[in-house]
Amino acid sequence: MFVKIFSKRKFYMRERTVFFFVGLMILTLGVALIIKANLGAASWDALAVGESTTFGITVGTCVFINGIILIFINAFLLKRKPEILAALSIFIIGLMIDFWLLIGLKNFAPDHLGVQSATLLIGILALGVGIAVYLQAKFPSSPMDTIMVAISERFGLSLRSSRLISEGLALALAVAFGGAVGIGTVIVTLSLGFIVQFFFPKFENLLQGWSEKLSFK
């Protein structure tokens, strides 16, 4: 009996781990595509691009530094101790963003408005789906996404509304740093919350379904 329970837990942990890394891979690809579209990046990423230009470091490094700061802000909002393990998530995200920008999509530079627009839309969809997927793992999440949850829990708002608030704050900082702000930034800010809220329960049900099937074995 003990061996059977241990096997189920091991299987569930494996599925959560798969959701985590696949989600981060999709998420960071979305970030890179949006940046490559050159029509304006998501607020937090626009801030990182501005910081990258200002300080001469990679976008991924800026994402990591911003994430560390947000870990402590989230702890304040949730009235909990800082989630130090969340630093691992944001480190991986920063690393993957740099991979896509500097290696995976290095030679991809759309210069036609139609291609740029398509790249932007695909990037937004990938970003939203990636967030919805990796949050299912319930591992320490990116501080940029945790702040959405923190605002939601602290003030009793929906995830969509909380996302809009957090993106708005990041946008103000991005403008201050001369980041990659444009029409794409507005589109991401207005649409990303809807995409996350649409896909989150679908992937939640998928993971739960796998868990229930396992419980009957």
Short mmCIF file of C-alpha atoms in Angstrom, two decimals:
data_model
loop_
_atom_site.label_atom_id
_atom_site.label_comp_id
_atom_site.label_asym_id
_atom_site.label_seq_id
_atom_site.Cartn_x
_atom_site.Cartn_y
_atom_site.Cartn_z
CA MET A 1 0.00 0.00 0.00
CA PHE A 2 2.82 2.39 0.95
CA VAL A 3 4.63 1.63 -2.31
CA LYS A 4 1.44 2.39 -4.31
CA ILE A 5 0.92 5.75 -2.56
CA PHE A 6 4.57 6.65 -3.03
CA SER A 7 4.31 5.77 -6.73
CA LYS A 8 1.25 8.03 -7.17
CA ARG A 9 2.96 10.93 -5.44
CA LYS A 10 6.07 10.44 -7.55
CA PHE A 11 3.96 10.42 -10.72
CA TYR A 12 2.09 13.58 -9.69
CA MET A 13 5.35 15.37 -8.87
CA ARG A 14 6.71 14.37 -12.25
CA GLU A 15 3.65 15.81 -14.01
CA ARG A 16 3.92 19.05 -12.03
CA THR A 17 7.59 19.32 -12.95
CA VAL A 18 6.75 18.83 -16.62
CA PHE A 19 4.08 21.55 -16.41
CA PHE A 20 6.59 23.86 -14.74
CA PHE A 21 9.38 23.59 -17.30
CA VAL A 22 7.14 23.35 -20.37
CA GLY A 23 5.24 26.40 -19.13
CA LEU A 24 8.44 28.38 -18.61
CA MET A 25 9.69 27.40 -22.05
CA ILE A 26 6.47 28.61 -23.70
CA LEU A 27 6.34 31.73 -21.51
CA THR A 28 9.88 32.85 -22.28
CA LEU A 29 9.44 32.14 -25.99
CA GLY A 30 6.43 34.45 -25.85
CA VAL A 31 8.47 37.14 -24.13
CA ALA A 32 11.22 36.88 -26.73
CA LEU A 33 8.78 36.99 -29.66
CA ILE A 34 7.09 40.10 -28.27
CA ILE A 35 10.45 41.84 -27.85
CA LYS A 36 11.53 40.75 -31.33
CA ALA A 37 8.32 42.13 -32.83
CA ASN A 38 9.66 45.56 -31.88
CA LEU A 39 6.19 47.04 -31.45
CA GLY A 40 6.40 47.38 -27.68
CA ALA A 41 7.01 44.69 -25.08
CA ALA A 42 4.95 43.59 -22.09
CA SER A 43 5.30 46.08 -19.25
CA TRP A 44 7.77 44.14 -17.08
CA ASP A 45 9.77 43.13 -20.14
CA ALA A 46 9.70 46.67 -21.52
CA LEU A 47 11.19 47.75 -18.20
CA ALA A 48 13.89 45.06 -18.48
CA VAL A 49 14.71 46.14 -22.04
CA GLY A 50 15.06 49.75 -20.88
CA GLU A 51 17.27 48.72 -17.98
CA SER A 52 19.32 46.51 -20.32
CA THR A 53 20.03 49.48 -22.59
CA THR A 54 20.73 51.79 -19.65
CA PHE A 55 23.08 49.51 -17.72
CA GLY A 56 24.56 47.45 -20.56
CA ILE A 57 23.49 44.04 -19.27
CA THR A 58 21.26 41.35 -20.78
CA VAL A 59 17.49 41.52 -20.66
CA GLY A 60 17.39 38.24 -18.73
CA THR A 61 19.72 39.62 -16.07
CA CYS A 62 17.44 42.65 -15.63
CA VAL A 63 14.41 40.35 -15.36
CA PHE A 64 16.19 38.43 -12.59
CA ILE A 65 17.14 41.57 -10.64
CA ASN A 66 13.60 42.96 -10.89
CA GLY A 67 12.26 39.61 -9.74
CA ILE A 68 14.38 39.62 -6.61
CA ILE A 69 13.02 43.05 -5.69
CA LEU A 70 9.45 41.87 -6.30
CA ILE A 71 9.94 38.85 -4.05
CA PHE A 72 10.11 41.21 -1.08
CA ILE A 73 7.22 43.36 -2.31
CA ASN A 74 5.05 40.24 -2.66
CA ALA A 75 5.99 39.13 0.84
CA PHE A 76 4.75 42.48 2.15
CA LEU A 77 1.45 42.26 0.28
CA LEU A 78 0.80 38.67 1.35
CA LYS A 79 2.11 39.25 4.88
CA ARG A 80 4.42 36.26 4.58
CA LYS A 81 8.12 35.58 4.61
CA PRO A 82 9.88 36.19 1.27
CA GLU A 83 9.72 33.17 -1.02
CA ILE A 84 13.43 32.74 -1.50
CA LEU A 85 12.88 29.67 -3.69
CA ALA A 86 11.05 31.94 -6.12
CA ALA A 87 14.49 33.27 -7.00
CA LEU A 88 15.09 29.93 -8.73
CA SER A 89 12.04 30.42 -10.95
CA ILE A 90 13.01 33.94 -11.95
CA PHE A 91 16.60 32.84 -12.53
CA ILE A 92 15.42 30.14 -14.95
CA ILE A 93 13.08 32.61 -16.65
CA GLY A 94 15.88 35.15 -17.10
CA LEU A 95 18.19 32.44 -18.42
CA MET A 96 15.59 31.19 -20.92
CA ILE A 97 14.77 34.71 -22.13
CA ASP A 98 18.44 35.30 -22.86
CA PHE A 99 18.59 31.92 -24.62
CA TRP A 100 15.71 32.80 -26.95
CA LEU A 101 16.95 36.35 -27.61
CA LEU A 102 20.65 35.60 -28.01
CA ILE A 103 20.58 32.08 -29.46
CA GLY A 104 17.19 30.62 -30.39
CA LEU A 105 15.83 33.71 -32.17
CA LYS A 106 19.15 35.46 -32.76
CA ASN A 107 18.67 35.83 -36.51
CA PHE A 108 14.94 36.49 -36.36
CA ALA A 109 14.31 40.18 -36.99
CA PRO A 110 10.89 40.88 -38.55
CA ASP A 111 10.95 44.20 -40.38
CA HIS A 112 7.56 44.13 -42.12
CA LEU A 113 4.58 45.43 -40.16
CA GLY A 114 2.48 42.39 -41.01
CA VAL A 115 5.14 39.97 -39.78
CA GLN A 116 5.77 42.12 -36.73
CA SER A 117 2.07 42.13 -35.88
CA ALA A 118 1.78 38.36 -36.30
CA THR A 119 4.89 37.86 -34.16
CA LEU A 120 3.41 40.09 -31.47
CA LEU A 121 0.08 38.23 -31.39
CA ILE A 122 1.75 34.80 -31.30
CA GLY A 123 4.03 36.03 -28.55
CA ILE A 124 1.11 37.28 -26.44
CA LEU A 125 -0.72 33.98 -26.82
CA ALA A 126 2.42 32.00 -25.92
CA LEU A 127 3.05 34.22 -22.90
CA GLY A 128 -0.48 33.77 -21.56
CA VAL A 129 -0.55 30.03 -22.18
CA GLY A 130 2.90 29.62 -20.62
CA ILE A 131 1.81 31.42 -17.46
CA ALA A 132 -1.36 29.33 -17.22
CA VAL A 133 0.63 26.10 -17.67
CA TYR A 134 3.53 26.65 -15.30
CA LEU A 135 1.38 28.00 -12.47
CA GLN A 136 -0.28 24.56 -12.29
CA ALA A 137 2.93 23.09 -10.86
CA LYS A 138 2.40 25.19 -7.73
CA PHE A 139 6.14 25.61 -7.47
CA PRO A 140 7.41 29.05 -6.42
CA SER A 141 6.28 31.15 -9.36
CA SER A 142 7.80 34.15 -11.06
CA PRO A 143 7.53 37.21 -8.79
CA MET A 144 6.02 39.05 -11.77
CA ASP A 145 3.12 36.60 -11.69
CA THR A 146 3.03 36.26 -7.92
CA ILE A 147 2.36 39.98 -7.60
CA MET A 148 -0.80 39.41 -9.64
CA VAL A 149 -1.88 36.75 -7.13
CA ALA A 150 -0.73 38.90 -4.19
CA ILE A 151 -2.82 41.87 -5.32
CA SER A 152 -5.77 39.55 -5.94
CA GLU A 153 -5.62 38.01 -2.45
CA ARG A 154 -4.82 41.24 -0.60
CA PHE A 155 -7.59 43.32 -2.20
CA GLY A 156 -10.09 40.61 -3.24
CA LEU A 157 -9.82 41.29 -6.97
CA SER A 158 -10.01 38.90 -9.93
CA LEU A 159 -6.81 37.66 -11.53
CA ARG A 160 -7.67 39.70 -14.62
CA SER A 161 -8.02 42.95 -12.68
CA SER A 162 -4.94 42.22 -10.60
CA ARG A 163 -2.94 41.58 -13.75
CA LEU A 164 -4.02 44.91 -15.18
CA ILE A 165 -2.91 46.71 -12.02
CA SER A 166 0.50 45.03 -11.86
CA GLU A 167 1.11 45.61 -15.57
CA GLY A 168 0.14 49.25 -15.17
CA LEU A 169 2.69 49.77 -12.41
CA ALA A 170 5.39 48.13 -14.50
CA LEU A 171 4.44 50.29 -17.47
CA ALA A 172 5.02 53.47 -15.50
CA LEU A 173 8.51 52.25 -14.57
CA ALA A 174 9.21 51.18 -18.15
CA VAL A 175 8.39 54.67 -19.41
CA ALA A 176 10.70 56.15 -16.77
CA PHE A 177 13.58 53.94 -17.98
CA GLY A 178 12.89 54.56 -21.65
CA GLY A 179 11.93 50.93 -22.18
CA ALA A 180 10.39 49.20 -25.19
CA VAL A 181 6.98 50.83 -24.85
CA GLY A 182 4.65 50.95 -27.84
CA ILE A 183 1.29 49.85 -29.14
CA GLY A 184 2.31 46.26 -28.36
CA THR A 185 2.66 47.18 -24.71
CA VAL A 186 -0.93 48.39 -24.61
CA ILE A 187 -2.20 45.28 -26.37
CA VAL A 188 -0.34 42.96 -23.98
CA THR A 189 -1.51 44.89 -20.93
CA LEU A 190 -5.16 44.74 -21.99
CA SER A 191 -5.23 41.16 -23.27
CA LEU A 192 -2.86 39.07 -21.17
CA GLY A 193 -5.11 38.86 -18.12
CA PHE A 194 -7.96 37.51 -20.27
CA ILE A 195 -5.70 34.87 -21.83
CA VAL A 196 -4.37 33.69 -18.46
CA GLN A 197 -7.85 33.57 -16.94
CA PHE A 198 -9.20 31.65 -19.97
CA PHE A 199 -6.49 28.99 -20.08
CA PHE A 200 -5.74 28.61 -16.35
CA PRO A 201 -8.84 26.50 -15.46
CA LYS A 202 -8.39 24.38 -18.59
CA PHE A 203 -4.89 23.30 -17.63
CA GLU A 204 -5.96 23.01 -14.00
CA ASN A 205 -8.66 20.54 -15.04
CA LEU A 206 -6.17 18.68 -17.23
CA LEU A 207 -3.73 18.17 -14.39
CA GLN A 208 -6.54 17.27 -11.99
CA GLY A 209 -7.88 14.76 -14.50
CA TRP A 210 -4.52 13.05 -14.71
CA SER A 211 -4.37 12.93 -10.92
CA GLU A 212 -7.87 11.40 -10.65
CA LYS A 213 -7.08 8.76 -13.25
CA LEU A 214 -3.99 7.83 -11.29
CA SER A 215 -5.99 7.52 -8.03
CA PHE A 216 -8.09 4.75 -9.56
CA LYS A 217 -5.11 2.65 -10.59
#
